[in-house]
Amino acid sequence: GFALGMPFAARRAAAENDPFFEANVKALESVVPPDIPHTAISVQVGAPWVEPGDISQFVAEIFNDDASDIKVHYDRPTGAYHVQMEQTARARMSNEATTTWGTDERPFRDLLDLALMGKRAEVTTEVPAPTADDPGATRTVIDPVATQAANTKLEAIKQRFREWVWEDDSRRERLTERYNAMFNSHRVSDYDASFMGTQVPGMAHNWKLRPHQMSAVLRAITEQRGLMAHEVGLGKTIQA
């Protein structure tokens, strides 16, 4: 395939200043994949194509905070998010952070980190585990009730974000365009071997290849590698 994202945009911009590039633009426009609409795009809080500023704005809106108090940084080489909240931010310390959008054990700040990492919440507790040497010993176990409550809030945050991200017209248009540029900008190469006829040099004169077989030959020649993963009976092997 070949990239149609930023290279395509760059060529189109260049064509506006230099007619030499018009042929490139026309060729790409004839094969560029149609845009995927936002209704067909599944969005997650930690998706790399969502801008950190959008996450800041999301948090600020649901807590009525100032977006400048919610700083989100995305480290692209490691794929990790880093969130900083001002001490006065309601998202950090408020009743809603431990009721509507979190629990006492896993407040919103913790759940946001888990959502950005694509992880589930887990709450543990200490239970008695006395031994002969230590009658007061305990062990750590998962608290199923608290864990379920935290994950219910976590899913609520994710669901609200999936709704929120498309509610604003300009944000919807920007992110849809960004998604398509990043993930819908490649097209599988189409090898039209009609110009090659039905034979290649060295073939026996009484054998002729079908169009899809000749296309496979052209692809192998062009890419200098290939796997003809056809089902049995579709013509991978010619037998006399």
Short mmCIF file of C-alpha atoms in Angstrom, two decimals:
data_model
loop_
_atom_site.label_atom_id
_atom_site.label_comp_id
_atom_site.label_asym_id
_atom_site.label_seq_id
_atom_site.Cartn_x
_atom_site.Cartn_y
_atom_site.Cartn_z
CA GLY A 1 0.00 0.00 0.00
CA PHE A 2 0.99 3.66 0.07
CA ALA A 3 0.42 6.44 2.57
CA LEU A 4 -2.37 8.89 1.80
CA GLY A 5 -2.42 10.86 5.09
CA MET A 6 0.08 13.64 5.60
CA PRO A 7 1.88 13.00 2.30
CA PHE A 8 -1.46 13.50 0.50
CA ALA A 9 -2.14 16.71 2.43
CA ALA A 10 1.37 17.93 1.70
CA ARG A 11 1.00 17.23 -2.02
CA ARG A 12 -2.36 18.98 -2.15
CA ALA A 13 -0.86 22.03 -0.42
CA ALA A 14 2.10 21.98 -2.79
CA ALA A 15 -0.20 21.76 -5.83
CA GLU A 16 -1.82 25.04 -4.83
CA ASN A 17 1.55 26.73 -5.32
CA ASP A 18 3.04 24.60 -8.07
CA PRO A 19 0.99 22.99 -10.90
CA PHE A 20 3.71 20.32 -11.18
CA PHE A 21 2.10 18.48 -8.25
CA GLU A 22 -1.45 18.49 -9.65
CA ALA A 23 -0.92 15.08 -11.24
CA ASN A 24 0.05 13.64 -7.86
CA VAL A 25 -3.05 15.04 -6.22
CA LYS A 26 -5.40 13.75 -8.93
CA ALA A 27 -3.83 10.29 -8.79
CA LEU A 28 -4.20 10.12 -5.01
CA GLU A 29 -7.74 11.50 -5.02
CA SER A 30 -8.81 8.68 -7.32
CA VAL A 31 -7.84 6.01 -4.78
CA VAL A 32 -8.00 7.68 -1.37
CA PRO A 33 -10.32 5.70 0.96
CA PRO A 34 -13.60 7.41 1.86
CA ASP A 35 -13.64 8.94 5.33
CA ILE A 36 -14.99 6.81 8.16
CA PRO A 37 -17.83 8.76 9.86
CA HIS A 38 -17.70 9.39 13.59
CA THR A 39 -20.68 7.08 14.10
CA ALA A 40 -18.47 4.16 13.03
CA ILE A 41 -15.50 5.15 15.19
CA SER A 42 -15.08 3.55 18.62
CA VAL A 43 -13.32 5.98 20.93
CA GLN A 44 -11.63 5.25 24.26
CA VAL A 45 -10.33 7.70 26.85
CA GLY A 46 -6.70 6.64 26.30
CA ALA A 47 -6.84 6.42 22.50
CA PRO A 48 -3.60 7.90 21.08
CA TRP A 49 -5.47 9.85 18.39
CA VAL A 50 -7.42 11.79 21.01
CA GLU A 51 -5.49 14.90 21.94
CA PRO A 52 -4.44 15.40 25.60
CA GLY A 53 -6.19 18.76 25.59
CA ASP A 54 -9.49 17.01 24.90
CA ILE A 55 -9.06 14.86 27.99
CA SER A 56 -8.29 17.98 30.05
CA GLN A 57 -11.44 19.63 28.71
CA PHE A 58 -13.53 16.52 29.40
CA VAL A 59 -12.44 16.36 33.04
CA ALA A 60 -12.91 20.10 33.47
CA GLU A 61 -16.45 20.02 32.10
CA ILE A 62 -17.77 17.13 34.19
CA PHE A 63 -16.33 18.69 37.37
CA ASN A 64 -16.90 22.34 36.45
CA ASP A 65 -13.16 22.96 36.75
CA ASP A 66 -10.90 25.25 34.78
CA ALA A 67 -9.18 23.24 32.03
CA SER A 68 -5.88 24.94 32.92
CA ASP A 69 -6.03 23.16 36.29
CA ILE A 70 -6.07 19.75 34.58
CA LYS A 71 -2.82 19.13 32.73
CA VAL A 72 -2.59 15.97 30.62
CA HIS A 73 0.60 14.99 28.82
CA TYR A 74 0.97 12.09 26.41
CA ASP A 75 4.42 10.56 25.97
CA ARG A 76 4.22 9.11 22.46
CA PRO A 77 7.43 6.98 22.60
CA THR A 78 6.16 5.06 25.65
CA GLY A 79 2.43 5.48 25.07
CA ALA A 80 1.98 6.70 28.66
CA TYR A 81 -0.24 9.49 29.95
CA HIS A 82 0.73 11.80 32.81
CA VAL A 83 -1.96 13.77 34.60
CA GLN A 84 -1.42 16.68 36.97
CA MET A 85 -4.27 18.34 38.85
CA GLU A 86 -4.11 21.50 40.90
CA GLN A 87 -4.82 21.00 44.60
CA THR A 88 -7.94 23.14 44.26
CA ALA A 89 -9.36 21.16 41.32
CA ARG A 90 -12.73 19.57 42.08
CA ALA A 91 -11.67 16.56 40.00
CA ARG A 92 -8.97 15.94 42.58
CA MET A 93 -10.85 16.62 45.81
CA SER A 94 -14.64 16.86 45.91
CA ASN A 95 -17.71 14.89 46.84
CA GLU A 96 -18.36 14.07 43.18
CA ALA A 97 -14.88 12.57 42.87
CA THR A 98 -15.78 9.84 45.35
CA THR A 99 -19.50 9.44 44.61
CA THR A 100 -20.65 10.31 41.08
CA TRP A 101 -17.30 9.63 39.35
CA GLY A 102 -15.47 7.46 41.86
CA THR A 103 -15.55 5.69 45.19
CA ASP A 104 -13.86 6.26 48.54
CA GLU A 105 -11.34 3.51 47.74
CA ARG A 106 -10.82 4.56 44.11
CA PRO A 107 -11.58 8.28 43.62
CA PHE A 108 -11.85 9.82 40.18
CA ARG A 109 -8.14 10.69 40.00
CA ASP A 110 -7.21 7.01 40.32
CA LEU A 111 -9.91 5.85 37.91
CA LEU A 112 -8.81 8.36 35.28
CA ASP A 113 -5.30 6.91 35.37
CA LEU A 114 -6.72 3.40 34.99
CA ALA A 115 -8.90 4.49 32.06
CA LEU A 116 -5.93 6.09 30.29
CA MET A 117 -3.90 2.89 30.78
CA GLY A 118 -6.75 0.62 29.67
CA LYS A 119 -6.78 -1.21 33.02
CA ARG A 120 -9.51 -2.31 35.40
CA ALA A 121 -9.82 -1.23 39.01
CA GLU A 122 -8.88 -3.53 41.86
CA VAL A 123 -9.49 -2.92 45.55
CA THR A 124 -7.83 -5.07 48.19
CA THR A 125 -8.40 -5.54 51.88
CA GLU A 126 -6.66 -7.23 54.77
CA VAL A 127 -8.26 -10.32 56.34
CA PRO A 128 -7.15 -12.33 59.37
CA ALA A 129 -4.71 -15.16 58.59
CA PRO A 130 -3.40 -16.24 62.00
CA THR A 131 -0.53 -18.67 62.24
CA ALA A 132 0.98 -20.53 65.16
CA ASP A 133 3.83 -18.03 65.29
CA ASP A 134 1.72 -14.93 64.62
CA PRO A 135 -1.92 -15.07 65.76
CA GLY A 136 -2.47 -11.53 64.54
CA ALA A 137 -1.18 -12.12 60.99
CA THR A 138 -3.26 -10.96 58.03
CA ARG A 139 -3.23 -11.44 54.28
CA THR A 140 -4.24 -9.25 51.37
CA VAL A 141 -7.24 -10.31 49.28
CA ILE A 142 -9.39 -8.67 46.66
CA ASP A 143 -12.49 -6.96 48.02
CA PRO A 144 -15.14 -8.05 45.48
CA VAL A 145 -17.78 -5.52 46.52
CA ALA A 146 -15.44 -2.52 46.51
CA THR A 147 -13.80 -3.70 43.29
CA GLN A 148 -17.15 -4.03 41.51
CA ALA A 149 -18.21 -0.58 42.73
CA ALA A 150 -14.98 0.99 41.45
CA ASN A 151 -15.27 -0.67 38.05
CA THR A 152 -18.88 0.44 37.73
CA LYS A 153 -17.70 4.05 38.16
CA LEU A 154 -14.81 3.41 35.77
CA GLU A 155 -17.20 2.22 33.06
CA ALA A 156 -19.40 5.25 33.69
CA ILE A 157 -16.42 7.55 33.06
CA LYS A 158 -15.57 5.72 29.82
CA GLN A 159 -19.16 5.82 28.62
CA ARG A 160 -19.53 9.52 29.37
CA PHE A 161 -16.32 10.24 27.46
CA ARG A 162 -17.56 8.26 24.43
CA GLU A 163 -20.67 10.45 24.40
CA TRP A 164 -18.93 13.72 25.23
CA VAL A 165 -16.23 13.51 22.57
CA TRP A 166 -18.76 13.76 19.71
CA GLU A 167 -21.12 16.33 21.25
CA ASP A 168 -19.25 19.44 20.10
CA ASP A 169 -19.35 20.06 16.34
CA SER A 170 -15.82 21.45 15.97
CA ARG A 171 -14.31 18.73 18.19
CA ARG A 172 -16.20 16.02 16.32
CA GLU A 173 -14.99 17.32 12.95
CA ARG A 174 -11.40 17.72 14.14
CA LEU A 175 -11.11 14.29 15.74
CA THR A 176 -12.86 12.52 12.88
CA GLU A 177 -10.40 14.09 10.46
CA ARG A 178 -7.49 13.19 12.74
CA TYR A 179 -8.65 9.58 13.07
CA ASN A 180 -8.98 9.16 9.31
CA ALA A 181 -5.57 10.72 8.68
CA MET A 182 -3.92 8.36 11.16
CA PHE A 183 -5.79 5.10 10.59
CA ASN A 184 -7.61 5.35 7.27
CA SER A 185 -4.83 6.70 5.06
CA HIS A 186 -3.56 3.48 3.50
CA ARG A 187 -4.98 1.41 0.71
CA VAL A 188 -4.01 -2.08 -0.37
CA SER A 189 -2.22 -2.05 -3.72
CA ASP A 190 -4.22 -3.29 -6.69
CA TYR A 191 -2.13 -5.13 -9.28
CA ASP A 192 -3.67 -4.94 -12.74
CA ALA A 193 -1.67 -7.36 -14.90
CA SER A 194 -3.87 -7.09 -18.00
CA PHE A 195 -0.95 -5.56 -19.92
CA MET A 196 1.05 -8.78 -19.36
CA GLY A 197 -1.31 -11.00 -21.32
CA THR A 198 -1.73 -14.62 -20.18
CA GLN A 199 1.85 -15.85 -20.18
CA VAL A 200 5.27 -14.99 -18.79
CA PRO A 201 8.66 -15.80 -20.35
CA GLY A 202 9.57 -19.46 -20.00
CA MET A 203 6.03 -20.82 -19.77
CA ALA A 204 4.93 -23.74 -21.92
CA HIS A 205 2.91 -22.47 -24.87
CA ASN A 206 -0.10 -24.65 -24.05
CA TRP A 207 -0.53 -23.08 -20.56
CA LYS A 208 -2.24 -19.76 -19.98
CA LEU A 209 -2.69 -18.00 -16.66
CA ARG A 210 -5.99 -16.62 -15.43
CA PRO A 211 -6.16 -12.88 -14.61
CA HIS A 212 -5.90 -13.40 -10.83
CA GLN A 213 -2.90 -15.69 -11.32
CA MET A 214 -1.13 -13.17 -13.52
CA SER A 215 -1.89 -10.46 -10.95
CA ALA A 216 -0.19 -12.63 -8.33
CA VAL A 217 2.86 -12.89 -10.59
CA LEU A 218 2.98 -9.12 -11.03
CA ARG A 219 2.64 -8.58 -7.29
CA ALA A 220 5.49 -10.98 -6.54
CA ILE A 221 7.69 -9.28 -9.14
CA THR A 222 6.85 -5.81 -7.83
CA GLU A 223 7.16 -6.54 -4.11
CA GLN A 224 9.89 -9.18 -4.54
CA ARG A 225 8.12 -11.37 -2.03
CA GLY A 226 4.69 -12.85 -1.56
CA LEU A 227 2.44 -15.52 -0.11
CA MET A 228 -0.26 -16.95 -2.37
CA ALA A 229 -2.67 -17.88 0.40
CA HIS A 230 -5.51 -19.11 -1.81
CA GLU A 231 -7.77 -21.97 -0.82
CA VAL A 232 -7.35 -25.44 -2.30
CA GLY A 233 -8.39 -25.56 -5.95
CA LEU A 234 -7.94 -21.88 -6.77
CA GLY A 235 -4.81 -22.35 -8.87
CA LYS A 236 -1.64 -22.05 -6.81
CA THR A 237 -0.01 -25.01 -8.53
CA ILE A 238 0.00 -26.06 -12.18
CA GLN A 239 0.27 -29.78 -12.79
CA ALA A 240 0.85 -31.45 -16.16
#
